Amino acid sequence: MAREETLPTSDFAFDLLKELRVPYNVRRHSLKVADKALEIAERIKSKEINFDLIEIGALLHDVGRCQTHGFKHALIGANLIRERGLSEQLARICETHILGGIDKEDAKQVGLPERDYLPVTLEEKIICLADKYLAGTKEVSIEQRFKKWFEKYGKTPILVKAKARIENIQEEIKNLS
Ligand SMILES: [Fe+2]
């Protein structure tokens, strides 16, 4: 069983984004993702959810974008969180929010250290899903989100797999409400 970890406050999270000079558009996106993730979490009745983790995790999920907007922002964000001695649960949220999560095989292809970056806990899944619903600050459907990505990058195996994975997460969460 994971030990209880103390989470920072939302003020701390905002200050950290500011201190690390995470761009304003990313900060606004993160606020929207937090709203959306909380909205999704509130609909779930049959499972216990850590709302504080959802809020703070969503605010910090893109913290790694202070260094890069590439896939590595997930890992960089997780490492920034770990370096500061913050909750491992927050680091995991950073690491598992890209696409529908990234598996070992995809990780290798996108230049990440070869291991799974898949959302496992409900909180990780909710933030990963909420992030897909927000293109910047604009709310979109999973279909719209992937349509844009398919137009931009083509129907690559990674994107096709990611869409199926996020649809599964969407379905799993829907069935909990
Ligand atoms: Fe991100």
Tab-separated table of C-alpha atoms and ligand atoms in Angstrom:
chain	number	residue	atom	x	y	z
A	1	MET	CA	0.000	0.000	0.000
A	2	ALA	CA	1.309	3.425	-0.975
A	3	ARG	CA	2.123	5.645	1.951
A	4	GLU	CA	0.009	8.747	2.494
A	5	GLU	CA	1.797	11.640	0.916
A	6	THR	CA	1.333	15.297	1.597
A	7	LEU	CA	0.319	17.330	-1.386
A	8	PRO	CA	1.277	20.960	-1.903
A	9	THR	CA	-1.456	23.601	-2.005
A	10	SER	CA	-2.746	25.108	-5.258
A	11	ASP	CA	-0.921	28.353	-4.361
A	12	PHE	CA	2.321	26.404	-4.156
A	13	ALA	CA	1.571	24.769	-7.517
A	14	PHE	CA	0.907	28.164	-9.171
A	15	ASP	CA	4.071	29.605	-7.661
A	16	LEU	CA	6.099	26.667	-8.937
A	17	LEU	CA	4.745	27.119	-12.481
A	18	LYS	CA	5.653	30.770	-12.254
A	19	GLU	CA	9.103	30.174	-10.774
A	20	LEU	CA	9.907	27.691	-13.548
A	21	ARG	CA	8.561	30.104	-16.157
A	22	VAL	CA	6.019	27.706	-17.581
A	23	PRO	CA	4.426	29.723	-20.430
A	24	TYR	CA	1.123	31.514	-19.698
A	25	ASN	CA	-0.815	29.529	-22.288
A	26	VAL	CA	0.305	26.287	-20.621
A	27	ARG	CA	-0.744	27.623	-17.213
A	28	ARG	CA	-4.188	28.557	-18.540
A	29	HIS	CA	-4.468	25.123	-20.160
A	30	SER	CA	-3.529	23.467	-16.864
A	31	LEU	CA	-6.241	25.391	-15.009
A	32	LYS	CA	-8.819	24.193	-17.521
A	33	VAL	CA	-7.562	20.620	-17.232
A	34	ALA	CA	-7.931	20.862	-13.447
A	35	ASP	CA	-11.547	22.081	-13.824
A	36	LYS	CA	-12.356	19.343	-16.297
A	37	ALA	CA	-10.657	16.619	-14.260
A	38	LEU	CA	-12.570	17.662	-11.130
A	39	GLU	CA	-15.817	17.674	-13.113
A	40	ILE	CA	-15.119	14.117	-14.329
A	41	ALA	CA	-14.148	13.017	-10.822
A	42	GLU	CA	-17.330	14.444	-9.315
A	43	ARG	CA	-19.457	12.248	-11.562
A	44	ILE	CA	-17.820	9.081	-10.220
A	45	LYS	CA	-19.918	7.625	-7.459
A	46	SER	CA	-18.721	4.051	-7.122
A	47	LYS	CA	-15.054	4.679	-6.318
A	48	GLU	CA	-13.110	6.802	-3.913
A	49	ILE	CA	-11.176	9.600	-5.541
A	50	ASN	CA	-8.464	11.844	-4.150
A	51	PHE	CA	-9.767	15.258	-5.255
A	52	ASP	CA	-6.740	17.134	-3.949
A	53	LEU	CA	-4.500	14.898	-6.010
A	54	ILE	CA	-6.667	15.535	-9.070
A	55	GLU	CA	-6.506	19.303	-8.585
A	56	ILE	CA	-2.797	19.636	-7.847
A	57	GLY	CA	-1.819	16.897	-10.296
A	58	ALA	CA	-3.710	18.625	-13.104
A	59	LEU	CA	-2.191	22.011	-12.271
A	60	LEU	CA	1.297	20.498	-12.470
A	61	HIS	CA	0.849	17.891	-15.222
A	62	ASP	CA	2.584	20.075	-17.832
A	63	VAL	CA	5.250	21.561	-15.562
A	64	GLY	CA	7.912	19.961	-17.789
A	65	ARG	CA	6.872	22.309	-20.591
A	66	CYS	CA	9.167	24.865	-18.976
A	67	GLN	CA	11.924	22.965	-20.819
A	68	THR	CA	10.373	21.352	-23.876
A	69	HIS	CA	7.036	20.818	-25.600
A	70	GLY	CA	8.197	17.466	-26.977
A	71	PHE	CA	7.223	14.107	-25.451
A	72	LYS	CA	10.045	14.446	-22.969
A	73	HIS	CA	8.092	17.146	-21.092
A	74	ALA	CA	6.330	14.296	-19.288
A	75	LEU	CA	9.545	12.845	-17.930
A	76	ILE	CA	11.141	16.233	-17.284
A	77	GLY	CA	8.075	17.286	-15.305
A	78	ALA	CA	8.175	14.105	-13.239
A	79	ASN	CA	11.843	14.650	-12.490
A	80	LEU	CA	11.291	18.295	-11.504
A	81	ILE	CA	8.655	17.093	-9.032
A	82	ARG	CA	10.934	14.372	-7.651
A	83	GLU	CA	13.903	16.751	-7.333
A	84	ARG	CA	11.763	18.977	-5.162
A	85	GLY	CA	10.767	16.096	-2.937
A	86	LEU	CA	7.090	16.429	-3.857
A	87	SER	CA	4.689	13.512	-3.940
A	88	GLU	CA	5.566	10.595	-6.216
A	89	GLN	CA	1.856	10.520	-7.102
A	90	LEU	CA	2.303	13.926	-8.783
A	91	ALA	CA	5.397	12.743	-10.627
A	92	ARG	CA	3.454	9.746	-11.938
A	93	ILE	CA	0.678	12.043	-13.209
A	94	CYS	CA	3.239	14.019	-15.230
A	95	GLU	CA	4.754	10.842	-16.592
A	96	THR	CA	1.515	9.177	-17.675
A	97	HIS	CA	-0.554	12.035	-19.144
A	98	ILE	CA	0.773	12.150	-22.706
A	99	LEU	CA	-1.469	10.680	-25.434
A	100	GLY	CA	-3.322	7.780	-23.781
A	101	GLY	CA	-0.198	6.960	-21.902
A	102	ILE	CA	2.809	5.571	-23.735
A	103	ASP	CA	3.923	1.967	-23.624
A	104	LYS	CA	7.474	0.647	-23.660
A	105	GLU	CA	7.504	0.117	-27.413
A	106	ASP	CA	6.236	3.647	-28.175
A	107	ALA	CA	8.601	5.137	-25.606
A	108	LYS	CA	11.570	3.814	-27.545
A	109	GLN	CA	10.235	5.316	-30.760
A	110	VAL	CA	9.679	8.775	-29.327
A	111	GLY	CA	13.060	8.852	-27.621
A	112	LEU	CA	11.978	8.257	-24.026
A	113	PRO	CA	13.784	5.762	-21.775
A	114	GLU	CA	12.311	2.376	-22.610
A	115	ARG	CA	9.542	1.614	-20.113
A	116	ASP	CA	5.781	1.980	-19.736
A	117	TYR	CA	4.289	5.415	-19.055
A	118	LEU	CA	0.705	4.251	-18.732
A	119	PRO	CA	-1.908	5.751	-16.426
A	120	VAL	CA	-2.780	3.147	-13.800
A	121	THR	CA	-4.611	4.830	-10.922
A	122	LEU	CA	-8.000	6.472	-11.420
A	123	GLU	CA	-6.485	9.889	-10.735
A	124	GLU	CA	-3.829	9.301	-13.410
A	125	LYS	CA	-6.480	8.163	-15.878
A	126	ILE	CA	-8.806	11.090	-15.151
A	127	ILE	CA	-6.069	13.679	-15.723
A	128	CYS	CA	-4.853	11.961	-18.871
A	129	LEU	CA	-8.436	11.995	-20.185
A	130	ALA	CA	-9.195	15.576	-19.108
A	131	ASP	CA	-5.999	16.717	-20.848
A	132	LYS	CA	-7.215	15.153	-24.115
A	133	TYR	CA	-10.468	17.116	-23.816
A	134	LEU	CA	-8.571	20.413	-23.744
A	135	ALA	CA	-6.757	21.596	-26.851
A	136	GLY	CA	-5.103	24.566	-25.205
A	137	THR	CA	-8.084	26.104	-23.424
A	138	LYS	CA	-10.649	24.904	-25.932
A	139	GLU	CA	-12.809	21.928	-25.048
A	140	VAL	CA	-12.885	19.230	-27.737
A	141	SER	CA	-14.063	15.631	-28.065
A	142	ILE	CA	-11.630	12.723	-28.299
A	143	GLU	CA	-12.689	12.354	-31.972
A	144	GLN	CA	-11.882	16.013	-32.704
A	145	ARG	CA	-8.633	15.834	-30.777
A	146	PHE	CA	-7.332	12.835	-32.708
A	147	LYS	CA	-8.684	14.088	-36.026
A	148	LYS	CA	-6.400	17.112	-35.638
A	149	TRP	CA	-3.445	14.930	-34.693
A	150	PHE	CA	-4.112	12.517	-37.577
A	151	GLU	CA	-4.214	15.484	-39.993
A	152	LYS	CA	-0.953	16.809	-38.621
A	153	TYR	CA	1.075	13.609	-38.133
A	154	GLY	CA	-0.827	11.008	-40.172
A	155	LYS	CA	-2.499	7.885	-38.775
A	156	THR	CA	0.682	6.659	-37.141
A	157	PRO	CA	0.595	3.388	-35.169
A	158	ILE	CA	1.371	5.308	-31.959
A	159	LEU	CA	-1.584	7.678	-32.452
A	160	VAL	CA	-3.966	4.884	-33.447
A	161	LYS	CA	-2.972	2.938	-30.347
A	162	ALA	CA	-3.266	6.046	-28.176
A	163	LYS	CA	-6.789	6.745	-29.420
A	164	ALA	CA	-7.917	3.206	-28.602
A	165	ARG	CA	-6.346	3.470	-25.173
A	166	ILE	CA	-7.941	6.803	-24.315
A	167	GLU	CA	-11.315	5.527	-25.557
A	168	ASN	CA	-10.956	2.599	-23.165
A	169	ILE	CA	-10.186	4.969	-20.327
A	170	GLN	CA	-13.175	7.110	-21.296
A	171	GLU	CA	-15.417	4.041	-21.246
A	172	GLU	CA	-14.016	2.764	-17.953
A	173	ILE	CA	-14.621	6.128	-16.289
A	174	LYS	CA	-18.094	6.461	-17.791
A	175	ASN	CA	-19.011	3.110	-16.287
A	176	LEU	CA	-18.057	4.317	-12.825
A	177	SER	CA	-20.550	7.189	-12.783
B	1	FE	FE	1.399	17.602	-21.480
